[in-house]
Amino acid sequence: MRKGLLFILMLGLSLFLAACGSSGEGESSSDSNGGEEASNSDSKWSEIKEEGEIVVGTSGTLFPASYYPEGSDEMTGYDVEIMREVADRLGVDLKFEEYGVDSLLPAINSGRIDAAINDMEVTKDRQEQFSFSDPYKYSYSTMIVRESDLSGIETLEDLEGKKHGGGSTTVFAQIAEHFGAEIIPYDNVANDVYLRDVDNGRTDVVINDYYLQSLALEALPQFDVQLHPDLKFHPTNSAIVMPKGATELQKEINKVLQEMQDDGTLTELSKEFFGGKDASKEPEEDIQEIEGLDL
């Protein structure tokens, strides 16, 4: 079972590295119904109540947010279980539709889904096109480096000339490039490849989400790599995405999320899926904002 979970972890993290940090590719796409759907988005909550069902998009491939455990045909994960609880408290049925990460936001624009949940980072670009709930996950970026010398990196400025492993269109690659790093792109490989290459010197660093990297290191202890002990930067938050202007739906979901925050449900779910860590609250650490980089 542990081997199966490890495989899911590596696959899910690989997909996360390749896609989930995307700076917005595919977000503006829509079909011919997109404009009409956007103009009627304020009636979205009324439509959902009338149908008695909310249709939510997710990938089903992103551990530990949205995935299938080995041997199970039932999807689970932090995001999935949050959405199940939200729908239950809203008094509507929940139907999940699975999409590739780059197809989730266009599916909202086209009206094929009512909302999306898949560890979606709230960015300024996305806020111009979509409405977001209050955050249910708070995180920040960290970097995996070699244990022996921290890959020669003491500050973010030391990324200049270093080799960063990861997708070339991700937010994390944008951060690395901003500080002068060379991006070493990969195809769809498992997460152990990223860690192995930092260990053997093919690359120097992998920037990614703190919680995801923590889980990767726990699952793959055979490599002499670690999280950088001093560098914590680019605070992020994840939220449920809805059509632009869906104010009533946004209000109803926010009310439920606040209830779940107050009664400890978000904390309980986070600890279940993030190794005992509470991602539902803003981190107490001093997280460095990156100036001069518009994400």
PDB file of C-alpha atoms in Angstrom:
ATOM      1  CA  MET A   1       0.000   0.000   0.000  1.00  0.00           C
ATOM      2  CA  ARG A   2       2.849   2.365   0.859  1.00  0.00           C
ATOM      3  CA  LYS A   3       4.449   1.709  -2.535  1.00  0.00           C
ATOM      4  CA  GLY A   4       1.162   2.539  -4.208  1.00  0.00           C
ATOM      5  CA  LEU A   5       0.783   5.741  -2.196  1.00  0.00           C
ATOM      6  CA  LEU A   6       4.358   6.696  -3.026  1.00  0.00           C
ATOM      7  CA  PHE A   7       3.649   6.232  -6.730  1.00  0.00           C
ATOM      8  CA  ILE A   8       0.551   8.431  -6.464  1.00  0.00           C
ATOM      9  CA  LEU A   9       2.577  11.028  -4.579  1.00  0.00           C
ATOM     10  CA  MET A  10       5.318  11.115  -7.190  1.00  0.00           C
ATOM     11  CA  LEU A  11       2.847  11.251 -10.057  1.00  0.00           C
ATOM     12  CA  GLY A  12       0.755  13.920  -8.416  1.00  0.00           C
ATOM     13  CA  LEU A  13       3.723  16.090  -7.508  1.00  0.00           C
ATOM     14  CA  SER A  14       5.114  15.713 -11.001  1.00  0.00           C
ATOM     15  CA  LEU A  15       1.857  17.000 -12.437  1.00  0.00           C
ATOM     16  CA  PHE A  16       1.900  19.787  -9.879  1.00  0.00           C
ATOM     17  CA  LEU A  17       5.385  20.829 -10.975  1.00  0.00           C
ATOM     18  CA  ALA A  18       4.406  20.742 -14.611  1.00  0.00           C
ATOM     19  CA  ALA A  19       1.052  22.439 -14.482  1.00  0.00           C
ATOM     20  CA  CYS A  20      -0.430  23.677 -11.236  1.00  0.00           C
ATOM     21  CA  GLY A  21       1.930  26.572 -10.882  1.00  0.00           C
ATOM     22  CA  SER A  22       1.050  27.758 -14.365  1.00  0.00           C
ATOM     23  CA  SER A  23       0.989  31.500 -14.732  1.00  0.00           C
ATOM     24  CA  GLY A  24      -2.264  31.373 -16.652  1.00  0.00           C
ATOM     25  CA  GLU A  25      -1.936  29.350 -19.843  1.00  0.00           C
ATOM     26  CA  GLY A  26      -5.362  28.497 -21.207  1.00  0.00           C
ATOM     27  CA  GLU A  27      -7.233  30.773 -18.821  1.00  0.00           C
ATOM     28  CA  SER A  28      -8.681  33.086 -21.438  1.00  0.00           C
ATOM     29  CA  SER A  29      -9.971  30.287 -23.646  1.00  0.00           C
ATOM     30  CA  SER A  30     -13.710  29.792 -23.928  1.00  0.00           C
ATOM     31  CA  ASP A  31     -16.245  28.478 -26.353  1.00  0.00           C
ATOM     32  CA  SER A  32     -19.077  30.381 -27.994  1.00  0.00           C
ATOM     33  CA  ASN A  33     -21.175  30.256 -24.810  1.00  0.00           C
ATOM     34  CA  GLY A  34     -18.527  31.907 -22.657  1.00  0.00           C
ATOM     35  CA  GLY A  35     -19.725  35.491 -22.991  1.00  0.00           C
ATOM     36  CA  GLU A  36     -23.352  34.609 -22.373  1.00  0.00           C
ATOM     37  CA  GLU A  37     -22.417  32.543 -19.334  1.00  0.00           C
ATOM     38  CA  ALA A  38     -20.337  35.361 -17.901  1.00  0.00           C
ATOM     39  CA  SER A  39     -23.152  37.874 -18.337  1.00  0.00           C
ATOM     40  CA  ASN A  40     -25.552  35.592 -16.452  1.00  0.00           C
ATOM     41  CA  SER A  41     -23.073  34.589 -13.765  1.00  0.00           C
ATOM     42  CA  ASP A  42     -24.803  36.531 -10.973  1.00  0.00           C
ATOM     43  CA  SER A  43     -27.742  34.104 -11.341  1.00  0.00           C
ATOM     44  CA  LYS A  44     -25.434  31.125 -10.860  1.00  0.00           C
ATOM     45  CA  TRP A  45     -26.501  30.431  -7.275  1.00  0.00           C
ATOM     46  CA  SER A  46     -30.188  30.534  -8.255  1.00  0.00           C
ATOM     47  CA  GLU A  47     -29.507  28.033 -11.036  1.00  0.00           C
ATOM     48  CA  ILE A  48     -27.657  25.709  -8.667  1.00  0.00           C
ATOM     49  CA  LYS A  49     -30.455  25.824  -6.093  1.00  0.00           C
ATOM     50  CA  GLU A  50     -33.056  25.130  -8.778  1.00  0.00           C
ATOM     51  CA  GLU A  51     -31.084  22.157 -10.104  1.00  0.00           C
ATOM     52  CA  GLY A  52     -30.215  20.995  -6.590  1.00  0.00           C
ATOM     53  CA  GLU A  53     -26.671  20.260  -7.739  1.00  0.00           C
ATOM     54  CA  ILE A  54     -23.352  22.057  -8.089  1.00  0.00           C
ATOM     55  CA  VAL A  55     -20.948  20.842 -10.783  1.00  0.00           C
ATOM     56  CA  VAL A  56     -17.312  21.321  -9.816  1.00  0.00           C
ATOM     57  CA  GLY A  57     -14.210  20.732 -11.898  1.00  0.00           C
ATOM     58  CA  THR A  58     -11.054  19.145 -10.502  1.00  0.00           C
ATOM     59  CA  SER A  59      -8.187  17.121 -11.918  1.00  0.00           C
ATOM     60  CA  GLY A  60      -8.265  13.938  -9.857  1.00  0.00           C
ATOM     61  CA  THR A  61      -4.480  13.666 -10.374  1.00  0.00           C
ATOM     62  CA  LEU A  62      -3.008  16.131  -7.882  1.00  0.00           C
ATOM     63  CA  PHE A  63      -1.873  14.526  -4.637  1.00  0.00           C
ATOM     64  CA  PRO A  64      -2.866  15.397  -1.945  1.00  0.00           C
ATOM     65  CA  ALA A  65      -5.494  17.867  -3.182  1.00  0.00           C
ATOM     66  CA  SER A  66      -7.486  15.751  -5.651  1.00  0.00           C
ATOM     67  CA  TYR A  67      -6.544  12.146  -6.399  1.00  0.00           C
ATOM     68  CA  TYR A  68      -7.577   8.480  -6.421  1.00  0.00           C
ATOM     69  CA  PRO A  69      -5.946   6.246  -3.797  1.00  0.00           C
ATOM     70  CA  GLU A  70      -4.506   3.032  -5.151  1.00  0.00           C
ATOM     71  CA  GLY A  71      -7.182   0.429  -5.645  1.00  0.00           C
ATOM     72  CA  SER A  72     -10.036   2.890  -5.174  1.00  0.00           C
ATOM     73  CA  ASP A  73     -12.437   4.364  -7.688  1.00  0.00           C
ATOM     74  CA  GLU A  74     -13.477   7.142  -5.286  1.00  0.00           C
ATOM     75  CA  MET A  75     -11.661  10.442  -5.508  1.00  0.00           C
ATOM     76  CA  THR A  76     -10.446  12.117  -2.338  1.00  0.00           C
ATOM     77  CA  GLY A  77      -7.977  14.773  -1.199  1.00  0.00           C
ATOM     78  CA  TYR A  78      -7.934  18.011   0.756  1.00  0.00           C
ATOM     79  CA  ASP A  79      -9.720  20.003  -1.933  1.00  0.00           C
ATOM     80  CA  VAL A  80     -12.164  17.217  -2.757  1.00  0.00           C
ATOM     81  CA  GLU A  81     -13.255  16.728   0.846  1.00  0.00           C
ATOM     82  CA  ILE A  82     -13.573  20.476   1.377  1.00  0.00           C
ATOM     83  CA  MET A  83     -15.882  20.700  -1.622  1.00  0.00           C
ATOM     84  CA  ARG A  84     -17.952  17.756  -0.424  1.00  0.00           C
ATOM     85  CA  GLU A  85     -18.459  19.469   2.925  1.00  0.00           C
ATOM     86  CA  VAL A  86     -19.272  22.802   1.260  1.00  0.00           C
ATOM     87  CA  ALA A  87     -21.940  21.221  -0.943  1.00  0.00           C
ATOM     88  CA  ASP A  88     -23.415  19.335   1.994  1.00  0.00           C
ATOM     89  CA  ARG A  89     -23.713  22.504   4.062  1.00  0.00           C
ATOM     90  CA  LEU A  90     -25.177  24.367   1.093  1.00  0.00           C
ATOM     91  CA  GLY A  91     -27.826  21.657   0.854  1.00  0.00           C
ATOM     92  CA  VAL A  92     -27.076  20.662  -2.745  1.00  0.00           C
ATOM     93  CA  ASP A  93     -25.732  17.553  -4.429  1.00  0.00           C
ATOM     94  CA  LEU A  94     -22.174  17.609  -5.723  1.00  0.00           C
ATOM     95  CA  LYS A  95     -20.990  16.349  -9.090  1.00  0.00           C
ATOM     96  CA  PHE A  96     -17.291  16.350  -9.930  1.00  0.00           C
ATOM     97  CA  GLU A  97     -16.112  16.707 -13.524  1.00  0.00           C
ATOM     98  CA  GLU A  98     -12.465  15.838 -14.166  1.00  0.00           C
ATOM     99  CA  TYR A  99     -10.354  18.053 -16.412  1.00  0.00           C
ATOM    100  CA  GLY A 100      -6.704  18.587 -17.095  1.00  0.00           C
ATOM    101  CA  VAL A 101      -5.392  21.556 -15.153  1.00  0.00           C
ATOM    102  CA  ASP A 102      -5.213  23.804 -18.214  1.00  0.00           C
ATOM    103  CA  SER A 103      -8.850  23.034 -19.056  1.00  0.00           C
ATOM    104  CA  LEU A 104     -10.428  23.866 -15.697  1.00  0.00           C
ATOM    105  CA  LEU A 105     -10.728  27.623 -16.099  1.00  0.00           C
ATOM    106  CA  PRO A 106     -11.972  27.487 -19.695  1.00  0.00           C
ATOM    107  CA  ALA A 107     -14.616  25.021 -18.487  1.00  0.00           C
ATOM    108  CA  ILE A 108     -15.905  27.703 -16.114  1.00  0.00           C
ATOM    109  CA  ASN A 109     -16.013  30.266 -18.912  1.00  0.00           C
ATOM    110  CA  SER A 110     -17.944  27.885 -21.156  1.00  0.00           C
ATOM    111  CA  GLY A 111     -20.502  27.057 -18.460  1.00  0.00           C
ATOM    112  CA  ARG A 112     -19.648  23.355 -18.416  1.00  0.00           C
ATOM    113  CA  ILE A 113     -18.921  23.586 -14.677  1.00  0.00           C
ATOM    114  CA  ASP A 114     -20.131  25.918 -11.948  1.00  0.00           C
ATOM    115  CA  ALA A 115     -16.826  26.144 -10.100  1.00  0.00           C
ATOM    116  CA  ALA A 116     -13.352  24.622  -9.896  1.00  0.00           C
ATOM    117  CA  ILE A 117     -11.196  23.463  -6.997  1.00  0.00           C
ATOM    118  CA  ASN A 118      -7.684  22.149  -7.597  1.00  0.00           C
ATOM    119  CA  ASP A 119      -5.172  24.029  -5.420  1.00  0.00           C
ATOM    120  CA  MET A 120      -5.755  27.056  -7.667  1.00  0.00           C
ATOM    121  CA  GLU A 121      -3.584  29.989  -6.653  1.00  0.00           C
ATOM    122  CA  VAL A 122      -5.299  33.362  -6.546  1.00  0.00           C
ATOM    123  CA  THR A 123      -3.393  35.748  -8.841  1.00  0.00           C
ATOM    124  CA  LYS A 124      -4.120  39.228 -10.119  1.00  0.00           C
ATOM    125  CA  ASP A 125      -4.519  37.959 -13.674  1.00  0.00           C
ATOM    126  CA  ARG A 126      -7.027  35.328 -12.616  1.00  0.00           C
ATOM    127  CA  GLN A 127      -8.993  37.789 -10.477  1.00  0.00           C
ATOM    128  CA  GLU A 128      -9.576  39.889 -13.576  1.00  0.00           C
ATOM    129  CA  GLN A 129     -11.336  36.933 -15.239  1.00  0.00           C
ATOM    130  CA  PHE A 130     -12.918  34.970 -12.383  1.00  0.00           C
ATOM    131  CA  SER A 131     -14.410  35.291  -8.917  1.00  0.00           C
ATOM    132  CA  PHE A 132     -12.751  33.511  -6.005  1.00  0.00           C
ATOM    133  CA  SER A 133     -13.902  32.314  -2.635  1.00  0.00           C
ATOM    134  CA  ASP A 134     -12.023  33.212   0.504  1.00  0.00           C
ATOM    135  CA  PRO A 135      -8.847  31.101   0.725  1.00  0.00           C
ATOM    136  CA  TYR A 136      -9.012  27.608   2.180  1.00  0.00           C
ATOM    137  CA  LYS A 137      -5.242  27.038   1.925  1.00  0.00           C
ATOM    138  CA  TYR A 138      -2.340  29.363   2.683  1.00  0.00           C
ATOM    139  CA  SER A 139       1.180  28.530   1.665  1.00  0.00           C
ATOM    140  CA  TYR A 140       4.396  29.912   0.241  1.00  0.00           C
ATOM    141  CA  SER A 141       7.275  28.906  -1.980  1.00  0.00           C
ATOM    142  CA  THR A 142      10.397  27.127  -0.829  1.00  0.00           C
ATOM    143  CA  MET A 143      13.300  25.489  -2.637  1.00  0.00           C
ATOM    144  CA  ILE A 144      14.882  22.074  -2.544  1.00  0.00           C
ATOM    145  CA  VAL A 145      18.689  22.266  -2.508  1.00  0.00           C
ATOM    146  CA  ARG A 146      21.618  19.935  -1.828  1.00  0.00           C
ATOM    147  CA  GLU A 147      22.291  19.162   1.806  1.00  0.00           C
ATOM    148  CA  SER A 148      26.070  19.492   1.455  1.00  0.00           C
ATOM    149  CA  ASP A 149      26.253  23.155   0.459  1.00  0.00           C
ATOM    150  CA  LEU A 150      22.667  24.373  -0.003  1.00  0.00           C
ATOM    151  CA  SER A 151      23.572  24.411  -3.725  1.00  0.00           C
ATOM    152  CA  GLY A 152      25.577  27.581  -3.097  1.00  0.00           C
ATOM    153  CA  ILE A 153      22.397  29.554  -2.424  1.00  0.00           C
ATOM    154  CA  GLU A 154      22.141  31.817   0.602  1.00  0.00           C
ATOM    155  CA  THR A 155      19.779  34.452  -0.799  1.00  0.00           C
ATOM    156  CA  LEU A 156      17.339  34.595  -3.687  1.00  0.00           C
ATOM    157  CA  GLU A 157      19.885  36.687  -5.576  1.00  0.00           C
ATOM    158  CA  ASP A 158      22.221  33.666  -5.510  1.00  0.00           C
ATOM    159  CA  LEU A 159      19.852  31.956  -7.962  1.00  0.00           C
ATOM    160  CA  GLU A 160      21.675  33.831 -10.733  1.00  0.00           C
ATOM    161  CA  GLY A 161      23.444  31.298 -12.928  1.00  0.00           C
ATOM    162  CA  LYS A 162      21.944  28.308 -11.102  1.00  0.00           C
ATOM    163  CA  LYS A 163      19.979  25.558 -12.844  1.00  0.00           C
ATOM    164  CA  HIS A 164      16.322  25.288 -11.842  1.00  0.00           C
ATOM    165  CA  GLY A 165      14.443  22.059 -12.577  1.00  0.00           C
ATOM    166  CA  GLY A 166      10.810  22.434 -13.509  1.00  0.00           C
ATOM    167  CA  GLY A 167       8.228  23.440 -16.096  1.00  0.00           C
ATOM    168  CA  SER A 168       9.162  26.551 -18.020  1.00  0.00           C
ATOM    169  CA  THR A 169       5.684  28.138 -17.801  1.00  0.00           C
ATOM    170  CA  THR A 170       5.149  27.820 -14.052  1.00  0.00           C
ATOM    171  CA  VAL A 171       5.062  30.620 -11.494  1.00  0.00           C
ATOM    172  CA  PHE A 172       8.049  28.933  -9.865  1.00  0.00           C
ATOM    173  CA  ALA A 173      10.049  29.135 -13.094  1.00  0.00           C
ATOM    174  CA  GLN A 174       9.130  32.815 -13.366  1.00  0.00           C
ATOM    175  CA  ILE A 175      10.569  33.379  -9.907  1.00  0.00           C
ATOM    176  CA  ALA A 176      13.768  31.501 -10.801  1.00  0.00           C
ATOM    177  CA  GLU A 177      14.158  33.398 -14.083  1.00  0.00           C
ATOM    178  CA  HIS A 178      13.515  36.694 -12.319  1.00  0.00           C
ATOM    179  CA  PHE A 179      16.661  36.081 -10.294  1.00  0.00           C
ATOM    180  CA  GLY A 180      18.719  34.900 -13.271  1.00  0.00           C
ATOM    181  CA  ALA A 181      18.463  31.118 -13.034  1.00  0.00           C
ATOM    182  CA  GLU A 182      18.513  28.840 -16.073  1.00  0.00           C
ATOM    183  CA  ILE A 183      15.378  26.727 -16.461  1.00  0.00           C
ATOM    184  CA  ILE A 184      15.960  23.025 -17.128  1.00  0.00           C
ATOM    185  CA  PRO A 185      12.599  21.765 -18.453  1.00  0.00           C
ATOM    186  CA  TYR A 186      11.324  18.215 -18.061  1.00  0.00           C
ATOM    187  CA  ASP A 187       8.679  16.122 -19.712  1.00  0.00           C
ATOM    188  CA  ASN A 188       6.053  14.525 -17.480  1.00  0.00           C
ATOM    189  CA  VAL A 189       8.439  12.784 -15.070  1.00  0.00           C
ATOM    190  CA  ALA A 190       7.925  11.573 -11.512  1.00  0.00           C
ATOM    191  CA  ASN A 191       9.076  13.753  -8.652  1.00  0.00           C
ATOM    192  CA  ASP A 192      12.027  11.512  -7.786  1.00  0.00           C
ATOM    193  CA  VAL A 193      13.686  12.647 -11.020  1.00  0.00           C
ATOM    194  CA  TYR A 194      13.625  16.260  -9.879  1.00  0.00           C
ATOM    195  CA  LEU A 195      15.135  15.408  -6.501  1.00  0.00           C
ATOM    196  CA  ARG A 196      17.707  13.011  -7.964  1.00  0.00           C
ATOM    197  CA  ASP A 197      18.958  15.668 -10.369  1.00  0.00           C
ATOM    198  CA  VAL A 198      19.464  18.198  -7.592  1.00  0.00           C
ATOM    199  CA  ASP A 199      21.301  15.512  -5.645  1.00  0.00           C
ATOM    200  CA  ASN A 200      23.609  14.571  -8.531  1.00  0.00           C
ATOM    201  CA  GLY A 201      24.230  18.152  -9.661  1.00  0.00           C
ATOM    202  CA  ARG A 202      22.383  18.112 -12.982  1.00  0.00           C
ATOM    203  CA  THR A 203      20.307  20.901 -11.503  1.00  0.00           C
ATOM    204  CA  ASP A 204      20.811  23.035  -8.419  1.00  0.00           C
ATOM    205  CA  VAL A 205      17.369  23.851  -7.148  1.00  0.00           C
ATOM    206  CA  VAL A 206      13.655  23.163  -7.448  1.00  0.00           C
ATOM    207  CA  ILE A 207      11.268  25.925  -6.346  1.00  0.00           C
ATOM    208  CA  ASN A 208       7.756  24.857  -5.447  1.00  0.00           C
ATOM    209  CA  ASP A 209       5.008  24.903  -2.827  1.00  0.00           C
ATOM    210  CA  TYR A 210       6.131  24.322   0.771  1.00  0.00           C
ATOM    211  CA  TYR A 211       3.572  21.635   1.596  1.00  0.00           C
ATOM    212  CA  LEU A 212       4.106  19.703  -1.625  1.00  0.00           C
ATOM    213  CA  GLN A 213       7.888  19.777  -1.244  1.00  0.00           C
ATOM    214  CA  SER A 214       7.673  18.687   2.382  1.00  0.00           C
ATOM    215  CA  LEU A 215       5.642  15.644   1.360  1.00  0.00           C
ATOM    216  CA  ALA A 216       8.074  14.860  -1.458  1.00  0.00           C
ATOM    217  CA  LEU A 217      11.071  14.875   0.867  1.00  0.00           C
ATOM    218  CA  GLU A 218       9.268  12.681   3.365  1.00  0.00           C
ATOM    219  CA  ALA A 219       8.392  10.168   0.654  1.00  0.00           C
ATOM    220  CA  LEU A 220      11.858  10.181  -0.974  1.00  0.00           C
ATOM    221  CA  PRO A 221      14.462  10.172   1.819  1.00  0.00           C
ATOM    222  CA  GLN A 222      17.133   8.472  -0.303  1.00  0.00           C
ATOM    223  CA  PHE A 223      18.369  11.750  -1.804  1.00  0.00           C
ATOM    224  CA  ASP A 224      20.795  14.129  -0.052  1.00  0.00           C
ATOM    225  CA  VAL A 225      18.565  17.149  -0.532  1.00  0.00           C
ATOM    226  CA  GLN A 226      16.564  19.351   1.819  1.00  0.00           C
ATOM    227  CA  LEU A 227      14.358  22.397   2.021  1.00  0.00           C
ATOM    228  CA  HIS A 228      16.433  25.547   2.241  1.00  0.00           C
ATOM    229  CA  PRO A 229      16.409  26.416   5.954  1.00  0.00           C
ATOM    230  CA  ASP A 230      16.324  30.201   5.505  1.00  0.00           C
ATOM    231  CA  LEU A 231      14.438  31.052   2.304  1.00  0.00           C
ATOM    232  CA  LYS A 232      10.646  31.309   2.445  1.00  0.00           C
ATOM    233  CA  PHE A 233       9.074  33.557  -0.158  1.00  0.00           C
ATOM    234  CA  HIS A 234       6.099  34.350  -2.393  1.00  0.00           C
ATOM    235  CA  PRO A 235       3.134  33.848  -0.032  1.00  0.00           C
ATOM    236  CA  THR A 236       0.221  32.183  -1.810  1.00  0.00           C
ATOM    237  CA  ASN A 237      -3.367  31.219  -1.168  1.00  0.00           C
ATOM    238  CA  SER A 238      -5.706  28.782  -2.876  1.00  0.00           C
ATOM    239  CA  ALA A 239      -9.447  29.257  -3.314  1.00  0.00           C
ATOM    240  CA  ILE A 240     -12.519  27.946  -5.119  1.00  0.00           C
ATOM    241  CA  VAL A 241     -12.879  29.534  -8.567  1.00  0.00           C
ATOM    242  CA  MET A 242     -16.254  30.704  -9.921  1.00  0.00           C
ATOM    243  CA  PRO A 243     -17.506  32.687 -12.916  1.00  0.00           C
ATOM    244  CA  LYS A 244     -16.711  36.381 -12.802  1.00  0.00           C
ATOM    245  CA  GLY A 245     -19.473  38.246 -10.992  1.00  0.00           C
ATOM    246  CA  ALA A 246     -21.079  35.195  -9.368  1.00  0.00           C
ATOM    247  CA  THR A 247     -21.543  37.239  -6.205  1.00  0.00           C
ATOM    248  CA  GLU A 248     -24.376  35.259  -4.614  1.00  0.00           C
ATOM    249  CA  LEU A 249     -22.602  31.931  -5.073  1.00  0.00           C
ATOM    250  CA  GLN A 250     -19.404  33.516  -3.787  1.00  0.00           C
ATOM    251  CA  LYS A 251     -21.218  34.811  -0.692  1.00  0.00           C
ATOM    252  CA  GLU A 252     -22.823  31.451   0.081  1.00  0.00           C
ATOM    253  CA  ILE A 253     -19.559  29.534  -0.314  1.00  0.00           C
ATOM    254  CA  ASN A 254     -17.652  32.065   1.780  1.00  0.00           C
ATOM    255  CA  LYS A 255     -20.205  31.744   4.560  1.00  0.00           C
ATOM    256  CA  VAL A 256     -19.750  27.974   4.643  1.00  0.00           C
ATOM    257  CA  LEU A 257     -15.944  28.188   4.478  1.00  0.00           C
ATOM    258  CA  GLN A 258     -15.979  30.561   7.440  1.00  0.00           C
ATOM    259  CA  GLU A 259     -18.119  28.086   9.392  1.00  0.00           C
ATOM    260  CA  MET A 260     -15.642  25.325   8.515  1.00  0.00           C
ATOM    261  CA  GLN A 261     -12.763  27.516   9.647  1.00  0.00           C
ATOM    262  CA  ASP A 262     -14.497  28.390  12.913  1.00  0.00           C
ATOM    263  CA  ASP A 263     -15.506  24.832  13.832  1.00  0.00           C
ATOM    264  CA  GLY A 264     -12.109  23.338  12.971  1.00  0.00           C
ATOM    265  CA  THR A 265     -13.192  21.331   9.921  1.00  0.00           C
ATOM    266  CA  LEU A 266     -10.587  22.921   7.639  1.00  0.00           C
ATOM    267  CA  THR A 267      -7.838  22.295  10.184  1.00  0.00           C
ATOM    268  CA  GLU A 268      -8.890  18.664  10.594  1.00  0.00           C
ATOM    269  CA  LEU A 269      -8.925  18.036   6.847  1.00  0.00           C
ATOM    270  CA  SER A 270      -5.601  19.783   6.340  1.00  0.00           C
ATOM    271  CA  LYS A 271      -3.871  17.716   8.998  1.00  0.00           C
ATOM    272  CA  GLU A 272      -5.299  14.565   7.457  1.00  0.00           C
ATOM    273  CA  PHE A 273      -3.857  15.270   4.017  1.00  0.00           C
ATOM    274  CA  PHE A 274      -0.773  17.374   4.788  1.00  0.00           C
ATOM    275  CA  GLY A 275       0.994  15.181   7.301  1.00  0.00           C
ATOM    276  CA  GLY A 276      -0.358  16.870  10.412  1.00  0.00           C
ATOM    277  CA  LYS A 277       0.251  20.413   9.149  1.00  0.00           C
ATOM    278  CA  ASP A 278      -2.464  23.070   9.166  1.00  0.00           C
ATOM    279  CA  ALA A 279      -2.527  24.766   5.766  1.00  0.00           C
ATOM    280  CA  SER A 280      -5.904  26.354   6.457  1.00  0.00           C
ATOM    281  CA  LYS A 281      -4.351  29.213   8.414  1.00  0.00           C
ATOM    282  CA  GLU A 282      -1.857  31.823   7.314  1.00  0.00           C
ATOM    283  CA  PRO A 283       1.694  30.791   8.221  1.00  0.00           C
ATOM    284  CA  GLU A 284       3.283  32.540  11.176  1.00  0.00           C
ATOM    285  CA  GLU A 285       6.675  32.615   9.476  1.00  0.00           C
ATOM    286  CA  ASP A 286       8.012  35.787   7.923  1.00  0.00           C
ATOM    287  CA  ILE A 287       7.478  35.155   4.223  1.00  0.00           C
ATOM    288  CA  GLN A 288       9.434  37.345   1.793  1.00  0.00           C
ATOM    289  CA  GLU A 289       7.488  39.146  -0.911  1.00  0.00           C
ATOM    290  CA  ILE A 290       9.253  39.315  -4.271  1.00  0.00           C
ATOM    291  CA  GLU A 291       9.428  42.855  -5.571  1.00  0.00           C
ATOM    292  CA  GLY A 292       9.452  43.686  -9.265  1.00  0.00           C
ATOM    293  CA  LEU A 293       7.800  40.460 -10.383  1.00  0.00           C
ATOM    294  CA  ASP A 294       4.197  40.691 -11.536  1.00  0.00           C
ATOM    295  CA  LEU A 295       2.594  37.268 -11.144  1.00  0.00           C
TER     296      LEU A 295
END
